[in-house]
Short mmCIF file of C-alpha atoms in Angstrom, two decimals:
data_model
loop_
_atom_site.label_atom_id
_atom_site.label_comp_id
_atom_site.label_asym_id
_atom_site.label_seq_id
_atom_site.Cartn_x
_atom_site.Cartn_y
_atom_site.Cartn_z
CA MET A 488 40.29 -22.16 59.72
CA ALA A 489 39.48 -24.90 58.19
CA ALA A 490 35.58 -24.66 58.75
CA SER A 491 35.43 -21.05 57.67
CA LEU A 492 37.21 -22.12 54.12
CA ARG A 493 34.87 -24.63 53.31
CA CYS A 494 31.37 -22.34 54.39
CA PHE A 495 33.33 -19.74 52.49
CA LEU A 496 33.20 -22.01 49.34
CA ARG A 497 29.94 -23.28 50.12
CA SER A 498 28.96 -19.79 49.65
CA GLY A 499 31.06 -19.03 46.46
CA LYS A 500 29.42 -22.46 45.05
CA ARG A 501 25.35 -20.83 46.37
CA SER A 502 26.42 -17.32 44.66
CA VAL A 503 27.98 -19.47 41.40
CA SER A 504 25.08 -21.77 40.50
CA ALA A 505 22.06 -18.60 41.44
CA VAL A 506 24.23 -16.25 38.76
CA SER A 507 23.97 -19.70 36.52
CA ARG A 508 19.55 -19.75 37.48
CA ARG A 509 19.18 -16.07 36.48
CA GLN A 510 16.96 -15.31 33.76
CA PHE A 511 18.29 -12.14 32.22
CA HIS A 512 15.59 -9.97 30.82
CA ARG A 513 15.50 -10.61 26.72
CA SER A 514 13.94 -7.22 25.04
CA ALA A 515 11.68 -7.79 21.92
CA PRO A 516 13.47 -6.95 18.79
CA ALA A 517 13.97 -3.62 18.34
CA ALA A 518 11.87 -3.02 14.59
CA ALA A 519 14.08 -1.38 11.80
CA GLN A 520 13.12 1.98 10.30
CA VAL A 521 12.87 0.43 6.85
CA THR A 522 11.72 3.69 3.51
CA VAL A 523 8.64 2.96 0.71
CA ARG A 524 11.00 2.31 -1.43
CA ASP A 525 14.14 -0.11 0.10
CA ALA A 526 10.68 -2.19 1.31
CA LEU A 527 9.50 -2.74 -2.39
CA ASN A 528 13.09 -3.41 -3.72
CA GLN A 529 12.67 -5.94 -0.57
CA ALA A 530 9.51 -7.76 -2.11
CA LEU A 531 11.06 -7.71 -5.10
CA ASP A 532 14.69 -9.52 -5.11
CA GLU A 533 13.53 -12.40 -3.06
CA GLU A 534 10.18 -13.52 -5.08
CA LEU A 535 12.59 -12.75 -8.20
CA GLU A 536 14.75 -15.05 -5.95
CA ARG A 537 11.77 -17.58 -5.49
CA ASP A 538 9.99 -18.21 -8.18
CA GLU A 539 12.49 -17.80 -11.88
CA ARG A 540 9.23 -17.10 -13.84
CA VAL A 541 9.17 -13.93 -11.84
CA PHE A 542 11.00 -10.79 -13.64
CA LEU A 543 10.51 -7.15 -14.44
CA MET A 544 10.00 -5.28 -17.09
CA GLY A 545 9.98 -1.15 -17.89
CA GLU A 546 11.74 2.14 -18.87
CA GLU A 547 15.10 2.53 -17.42
CA VAL A 548 13.93 -0.61 -14.39
CA ALA A 549 17.41 -2.38 -15.04
CA GLN A 550 20.46 -0.81 -15.80
CA TYR A 551 19.54 2.86 -14.00
CA ASP A 552 17.68 0.81 -11.16
CA GLY A 553 14.64 2.19 -11.84
CA ALA A 554 13.46 5.74 -12.27
CA TYR A 555 12.61 6.03 -8.65
CA LYS A 556 15.44 3.80 -7.37
CA VAL A 557 13.08 0.81 -7.15
CA SER A 558 14.80 -1.37 -8.44
CA ARG A 559 18.26 -1.32 -7.71
CA GLY A 560 20.85 -3.24 -7.43
CA LEU A 561 18.33 -6.52 -9.01
CA TRP A 562 20.41 -6.22 -12.67
CA LYS A 563 23.66 -6.68 -10.83
CA LYS A 564 21.70 -9.76 -9.57
CA TYR A 565 19.55 -11.11 -12.27
CA GLY A 566 20.58 -9.87 -15.22
CA ASP A 567 19.29 -8.97 -18.63
CA LYS A 568 16.67 -11.95 -18.68
CA ARG A 569 14.91 -11.09 -15.61
CA ILE A 570 15.37 -7.39 -15.16
CA ILE A 571 13.95 -5.88 -19.08
CA ASP A 572 14.86 -2.10 -19.86
CA THR A 573 12.43 -1.56 -22.56
CA PRO A 574 11.98 1.69 -25.35
CA ILE A 575 9.38 4.40 -24.44
CA SER A 576 6.50 2.57 -26.22
CA GLU A 577 4.50 1.42 -22.76
CA MET A 578 1.35 -0.42 -25.19
CA GLY A 579 4.40 -2.61 -26.89
CA PHE A 580 6.01 -3.82 -23.77
CA THR A 581 2.42 -4.21 -21.40
CA GLY A 582 1.69 -5.78 -24.34
CA ILE A 583 4.84 -8.27 -24.88
CA ALA A 584 4.03 -8.88 -21.03
CA VAL A 585 0.11 -9.80 -21.01
CA GLY A 586 1.30 -12.09 -23.58
CA ALA A 587 4.42 -13.47 -21.32
CA ALA A 588 1.82 -14.16 -18.34
CA MET A 589 -0.05 -16.17 -20.53
CA ALA A 590 2.50 -18.53 -21.83
CA GLY A 591 3.14 -19.17 -18.41
CA LEU A 592 5.39 -16.30 -16.40
CA ARG A 593 4.89 -13.95 -14.31
CA PRO A 594 5.70 -10.88 -15.08
CA ILE A 595 6.00 -7.69 -13.63
CA CYS A 596 5.32 -4.48 -15.52
CA GLU A 597 6.21 -0.93 -14.36
CA PHE A 598 5.25 2.10 -15.36
CA MET A 599 7.30 4.80 -14.83
CA THR A 600 3.93 6.99 -13.53
CA PHE A 601 -0.20 5.05 -14.16
CA ASN A 602 -0.85 8.45 -15.74
CA PHE A 603 1.39 6.23 -18.72
CA SER A 604 -0.58 3.55 -18.80
CA MET A 605 -3.20 4.74 -20.43
CA GLN A 606 -0.92 3.99 -23.32
CA ALA A 607 -1.21 0.73 -22.84
CA ILE A 608 -5.18 0.61 -21.17
CA ASP A 609 -6.00 -1.05 -23.76
CA GLN A 610 -3.71 -4.51 -23.13
CA VAL A 611 -4.49 -4.09 -18.50
CA ILE A 612 -8.19 -3.92 -19.24
CA ASN A 613 -8.91 -5.68 -23.14
CA SER A 614 -6.07 -8.45 -22.56
CA ALA A 615 -5.25 -8.77 -18.97
CA ALA A 616 -8.33 -8.39 -17.24
CA LYS A 617 -10.94 -10.11 -18.97
CA THR A 618 -8.69 -13.36 -20.70
CA TYR A 619 -9.74 -15.79 -17.47
CA TYR A 620 -13.48 -14.77 -17.71
CA MET A 621 -13.66 -15.34 -21.98
CA SER A 622 -11.66 -18.02 -21.37
CA ALA A 623 -14.01 -19.84 -19.48
CA GLY A 624 -11.49 -19.88 -16.02
CA LEU A 625 -8.57 -21.68 -18.66
CA GLN A 626 -5.92 -18.76 -19.20
CA PRO A 627 -4.74 -17.06 -16.45
CA VAL A 628 -2.89 -13.66 -16.17
CA PRO A 629 -0.79 -13.57 -13.26
CA ILE A 630 0.66 -10.48 -14.00
CA VAL A 631 1.61 -7.64 -11.91
CA PHE A 632 1.53 -3.74 -13.21
CA ARG A 633 3.46 -1.50 -10.48
CA GLY A 634 4.36 1.77 -10.47
CA PRO A 635 3.52 5.56 -8.97
CA ASN A 636 -0.06 6.90 -8.76
CA GLY A 637 -2.01 9.87 -7.64
CA ALA A 638 -0.69 13.20 -7.35
CA SER A 639 2.82 13.89 -7.04
CA ALA A 640 4.62 17.60 -6.37
CA GLY A 641 5.20 20.19 -9.02
CA VAL A 642 3.88 18.29 -12.15
CA ALA A 643 0.52 19.27 -13.13
CA ALA A 644 -2.03 18.31 -14.57
CA GLN A 645 -1.07 14.89 -17.59
CA HIS A 646 1.10 13.54 -14.31
CA SER A 647 -0.71 14.02 -11.37
CA GLN A 648 -3.83 11.70 -11.44
CA CYS A 649 -5.44 8.60 -9.52
CA PHE A 650 -6.20 5.87 -10.61
CA ALA A 651 -7.32 4.35 -8.60
CA ALA A 652 -11.63 4.47 -9.26
CA TRP A 653 -9.81 4.08 -13.41
CA TYR A 654 -8.88 0.45 -12.34
CA ALA A 655 -11.39 -0.58 -10.13
CA HIS A 656 -14.11 -0.20 -12.30
CA CYS A 657 -13.32 -3.00 -13.96
CA PRO A 658 -13.83 -6.57 -12.95
CA GLY A 659 -11.07 -9.26 -13.78
CA LEU A 660 -8.66 -6.85 -12.31
CA LYS A 661 -7.32 -6.83 -8.11
CA VAL A 662 -6.23 -2.99 -7.13
CA VAL A 663 -4.17 -2.25 -4.22
CA SER A 664 -2.70 0.71 -2.81
CA PRO A 665 -0.61 0.30 0.14
CA TRP A 666 0.53 3.30 2.13
CA ASN A 667 3.67 2.24 5.13
CA SER A 668 7.08 -0.11 4.54
CA GLU A 669 4.66 -3.27 5.69
CA ASP A 670 2.48 -2.65 3.51
CA ALA A 671 4.34 -1.98 0.26
CA LYS A 672 6.23 -5.34 0.65
CA GLY A 673 3.35 -7.45 2.22
CA LEU A 674 0.73 -6.48 -0.30
CA LEU A 675 3.36 -6.39 -3.36
CA LYS A 676 4.71 -9.60 -2.21
CA SER A 677 0.94 -11.01 -2.41
CA ALA A 678 0.30 -9.84 -5.65
CA ILE A 679 3.55 -11.26 -7.26
CA ARG A 680 2.14 -14.61 -6.06
CA GLU A 681 -1.80 -13.98 -7.36
CA ASP A 682 -3.15 -15.65 -10.17
CA ASN A 683 -5.15 -12.75 -11.70
CA PRO A 684 -3.80 -9.23 -12.80
CA VAL A 685 -3.14 -6.60 -10.36
CA VAL A 686 -2.95 -3.17 -10.86
CA PHE A 687 -0.29 -2.01 -7.62
CA LEU A 688 -0.26 1.94 -6.78
CA GLU A 689 2.13 3.15 -5.78
CA ASN A 690 3.37 7.02 -4.31
CA GLU A 691 5.80 8.52 -5.50
CA LEU A 692 5.66 11.92 -2.39
CA MET A 693 5.86 7.91 -0.26
CA TYR A 694 9.36 6.60 -1.61
CA GLY A 695 11.83 8.44 0.74
CA VAL A 696 9.64 7.83 3.71
CA PRO A 697 11.05 5.72 6.54
CA PHE A 698 8.59 3.25 8.86
CA GLU A 699 9.30 0.87 11.30
CA MET A 700 8.97 -2.40 9.89
CA SER A 701 8.57 -5.19 12.82
CA GLU A 702 10.83 -8.52 12.91
CA GLU A 703 7.84 -10.71 10.93
CA ALA A 704 7.26 -8.16 8.32
CA GLN A 705 11.07 -8.52 7.21
CA SER A 706 10.90 -12.45 7.18
CA LYS A 707 10.40 -13.63 3.59
CA ASP A 708 7.73 -15.25 4.00
CA PHE A 709 5.65 -12.17 5.27
CA THR A 710 2.51 -11.36 3.10
CA ILE A 711 -0.21 -9.02 2.81
CA PRO A 712 -3.29 -10.74 2.48
CA ILE A 713 -4.76 -8.66 -1.61
CA GLY A 714 -8.94 -7.70 -0.04
CA LYS A 715 -8.17 -6.77 3.72
CA ALA A 716 -8.44 -3.44 5.17
CA LYS A 717 -6.13 -2.26 8.42
CA VAL A 718 -7.68 -0.32 11.53
CA GLU A 719 -4.33 1.64 12.21
CA ARG A 720 -6.31 3.92 15.12
CA GLN A 721 -9.12 2.54 17.22
CA GLY A 722 -11.81 5.59 17.79
CA SER A 723 -15.08 5.69 18.71
CA HIS A 724 -16.46 9.40 17.92
CA VAL A 725 -15.88 9.04 13.50
CA THR A 726 -14.48 6.45 11.08
CA LEU A 727 -12.17 8.43 8.60
CA VAL A 728 -10.97 5.58 5.42
CA SER A 729 -8.62 5.70 3.42
CA HIS A 730 -6.01 4.32 1.17
CA SER A 731 -2.22 5.25 -0.36
CA ARG A 732 -0.93 8.69 1.24
CA LEU A 733 -3.87 10.29 2.50
CA VAL A 734 -3.54 7.18 5.51
CA GLY A 735 -0.74 9.82 6.79
CA HIS A 736 -3.16 12.59 6.58
CA CYS A 737 -5.88 10.75 8.24
CA LEU A 738 -3.83 9.89 10.69
CA ASP A 739 -1.77 13.47 11.74
CA ALA A 740 -5.78 15.11 11.38
CA ALA A 741 -7.03 12.44 14.27
CA ALA A 742 -4.41 13.07 16.63
CA VAL A 743 -5.42 16.97 16.47
CA LEU A 744 -9.05 16.15 17.23
CA ALA A 745 -7.89 13.36 19.95
CA LYS A 746 -6.99 16.97 21.69
CA GLU A 747 -10.36 18.48 21.23
CA GLY A 748 -11.56 15.44 22.78
CA ILE A 749 -12.93 13.84 18.88
CA GLU A 750 -11.63 10.60 18.83
CA CYS A 751 -11.52 8.87 15.40
CA GLU A 752 -10.62 5.65 13.55
CA VAL A 753 -8.91 5.49 10.90
CA ILE A 754 -9.01 2.71 8.35
CA ASN A 755 -5.68 2.01 5.79
CA LEU A 756 -7.75 0.07 2.89
CA ARG A 757 -4.73 -1.38 1.07
CA THR A 758 -6.93 -2.92 -1.41
CA ILE A 759 -9.37 -0.63 -3.77
CA ARG A 760 -10.49 -4.32 -5.32
CA PRO A 761 -11.74 -6.49 -3.81
CA MET A 762 -13.09 -3.59 -0.55
CA ASP A 763 -13.33 -4.53 2.71
CA VAL A 764 -16.89 -3.39 3.21
CA GLU A 765 -16.91 -5.68 5.71
CA THR A 766 -14.35 -3.55 7.81
CA ILE A 767 -15.99 -0.36 7.43
CA GLU A 768 -19.17 -0.95 8.21
CA ALA A 769 -17.60 -2.66 11.64
CA SER A 770 -16.69 0.83 12.55
CA VAL A 771 -19.21 2.98 10.72
CA MET A 772 -21.80 0.10 13.66
CA LYS A 773 -19.04 1.34 16.41
CA THR A 774 -18.72 5.79 15.70
CA ASN A 775 -22.57 6.05 13.71
CA HIS A 776 -20.14 8.35 11.35
CA LEU A 777 -17.75 8.60 8.53
CA VAL A 778 -16.09 10.58 6.30
CA THR A 779 -13.92 9.43 3.32
CA VAL A 780 -10.53 10.86 2.07
CA GLU A 781 -8.66 10.06 -1.15
CA GLY A 782 -6.37 12.26 -3.55
CA GLY A 783 -8.56 11.76 -6.54
CA TRP A 784 -11.28 13.44 -7.91
CA PRO A 785 -14.76 13.63 -6.55
CA GLN A 786 -16.93 11.94 -9.81
CA PHE A 787 -17.68 8.38 -9.24
CA GLY A 788 -14.05 7.80 -6.81
CA VAL A 789 -13.42 4.98 -4.45
CA GLY A 790 -15.41 7.45 -1.34
CA ALA A 791 -18.00 7.80 -4.38
CA GLU A 792 -19.05 3.78 -4.06
CA ILE A 793 -17.90 3.20 -0.34
CA CYS A 794 -20.86 6.10 0.84
CA ALA A 795 -22.95 3.77 -1.72
CA ARG A 796 -22.09 -0.12 -0.18
CA VAL A 797 -22.27 1.73 3.45
CA MET A 798 -25.92 2.94 2.93
CA GLU A 799 -27.13 -0.11 0.37
CA GLY A 800 -25.68 -2.30 3.83
CA PRO A 801 -26.43 -2.93 7.21
CA ALA A 802 -24.13 0.11 8.42
CA PHE A 803 -26.84 3.00 7.37
CA ASN A 804 -29.14 2.52 9.82
CA TYR A 805 -26.42 3.14 11.92
CA LEU A 806 -25.35 6.79 10.46
CA ASP A 807 -26.18 9.19 12.33
CA SER A 808 -25.33 12.20 10.17
CA PRO A 809 -24.71 11.24 6.34
CA VAL A 810 -21.44 10.91 4.84
CA THR A 811 -18.84 13.37 3.87
CA ARG A 812 -16.02 12.85 1.45
CA VAL A 813 -12.58 14.85 1.18
CA THR A 814 -11.47 14.21 -2.67
CA GLY A 815 -9.15 16.38 -4.65
CA VAL A 816 -10.40 19.18 -6.29
CA ASP A 817 -12.85 18.21 -9.34
CA ILE A 818 -10.47 20.24 -11.96
CA PRO A 819 -6.89 19.30 -13.97
CA MET A 820 -4.16 19.46 -11.48
CA PRO A 821 -2.09 23.19 -11.92
CA TYR A 822 1.05 23.86 -11.94
CA ALA A 823 0.99 26.80 -9.69
CA LYS A 824 2.10 25.34 -6.28
CA ILE A 825 -0.58 27.06 -4.20
CA LEU A 826 -3.49 26.26 -6.53
CA GLU A 827 -2.12 22.39 -6.72
CA ASP A 828 -1.58 22.85 -2.79
CA ASN A 829 -5.26 23.66 -2.35
CA SER A 830 -6.67 20.87 -4.90
CA VAL A 831 -5.61 18.12 -3.55
CA PRO A 832 -6.59 17.42 0.49
CA GLN A 833 -4.90 18.78 3.21
CA ILE A 834 -5.22 18.19 6.80
CA LYS A 835 -6.88 20.93 8.17
CA ASP A 836 -9.67 19.90 4.89
CA ILE A 837 -10.09 16.57 6.55
CA ILE A 838 -10.37 18.13 10.25
CA PHE A 839 -13.18 20.66 8.97
CA SER A 840 -14.90 18.10 7.49
CA VAL A 841 -14.68 15.56 10.49
CA LYS A 842 -16.15 19.07 12.65
CA LYS A 843 -19.06 19.13 10.12
CA THR A 844 -19.88 15.42 10.39
CA LEU A 845 -19.80 15.79 13.88
CA ASN A 846 -21.68 19.04 14.20
CA VAL A 847 -18.89 20.87 16.07
#
């Protein structure tokens, strides 16, 4: 009896020891679903908290929480000195922001839409972009101009322009155009920390779209370097290069084409100026075909610049067919919905252009 009891106790000890040694499976933390709006809000909040020189100004950014609710909760947290409502006078408050940047602060100047930045383009170009050069490097202008850019829905010709090519034309500015939530957060944080003026082009139709956000991207230390593109999908037959909302269209088109045996490599530019030409060239050397996709007008656009840079560089000799551009139609944006839909690139337009390029 005593021997059997001792045996039972020994086996019990071994069982407990085995349980204590067992390594339970730990899965990676699930990525959170975060909308582009909330990602931008996180970036603003974290940078306002990190650096007391940072402040946000623009129409309805404070008490109303922003026209698109991007600055939701920030006025209550940081008060009137850091979150400043302005009159409807873009030239006036943009000039104030540029002056504040010259005086050592780090303003974030919000335009309710970049169409209204035309009221302030003298301040953006002549005051902000050129001062560092004209002062021989003595006077930096650390400022971010941000707001929705490009076509929205049903707002017609005066509120539907893409300003990527307009601002990317000007030396002295950095121009950023994020697509998803990680882009929005990481690039906005880098833009706020940047010592040069940055034009940060958001998209109104993307604000409410949720994307998976990795644990790394949810960290307060997460940034994405300005000037570096990202390959969103690997492919071997054709390269699709795009920015902002149309990156999603390219991925959707690539999924359809994959069912037909056509593998598209999709590049998210992220930054328009400085442009990551090396990533584009490396992809073209692999796929031998290139299609550019943008929402702006064709003449002197982002796609036109990519065409020229590829032609002037080493990737030109690898092309098996001419580069094809998919762009907005070369007209002011119509108001009627059916005309509007036919004025901006659709997934079917990208599919058609890929097949045309590949001569399928």
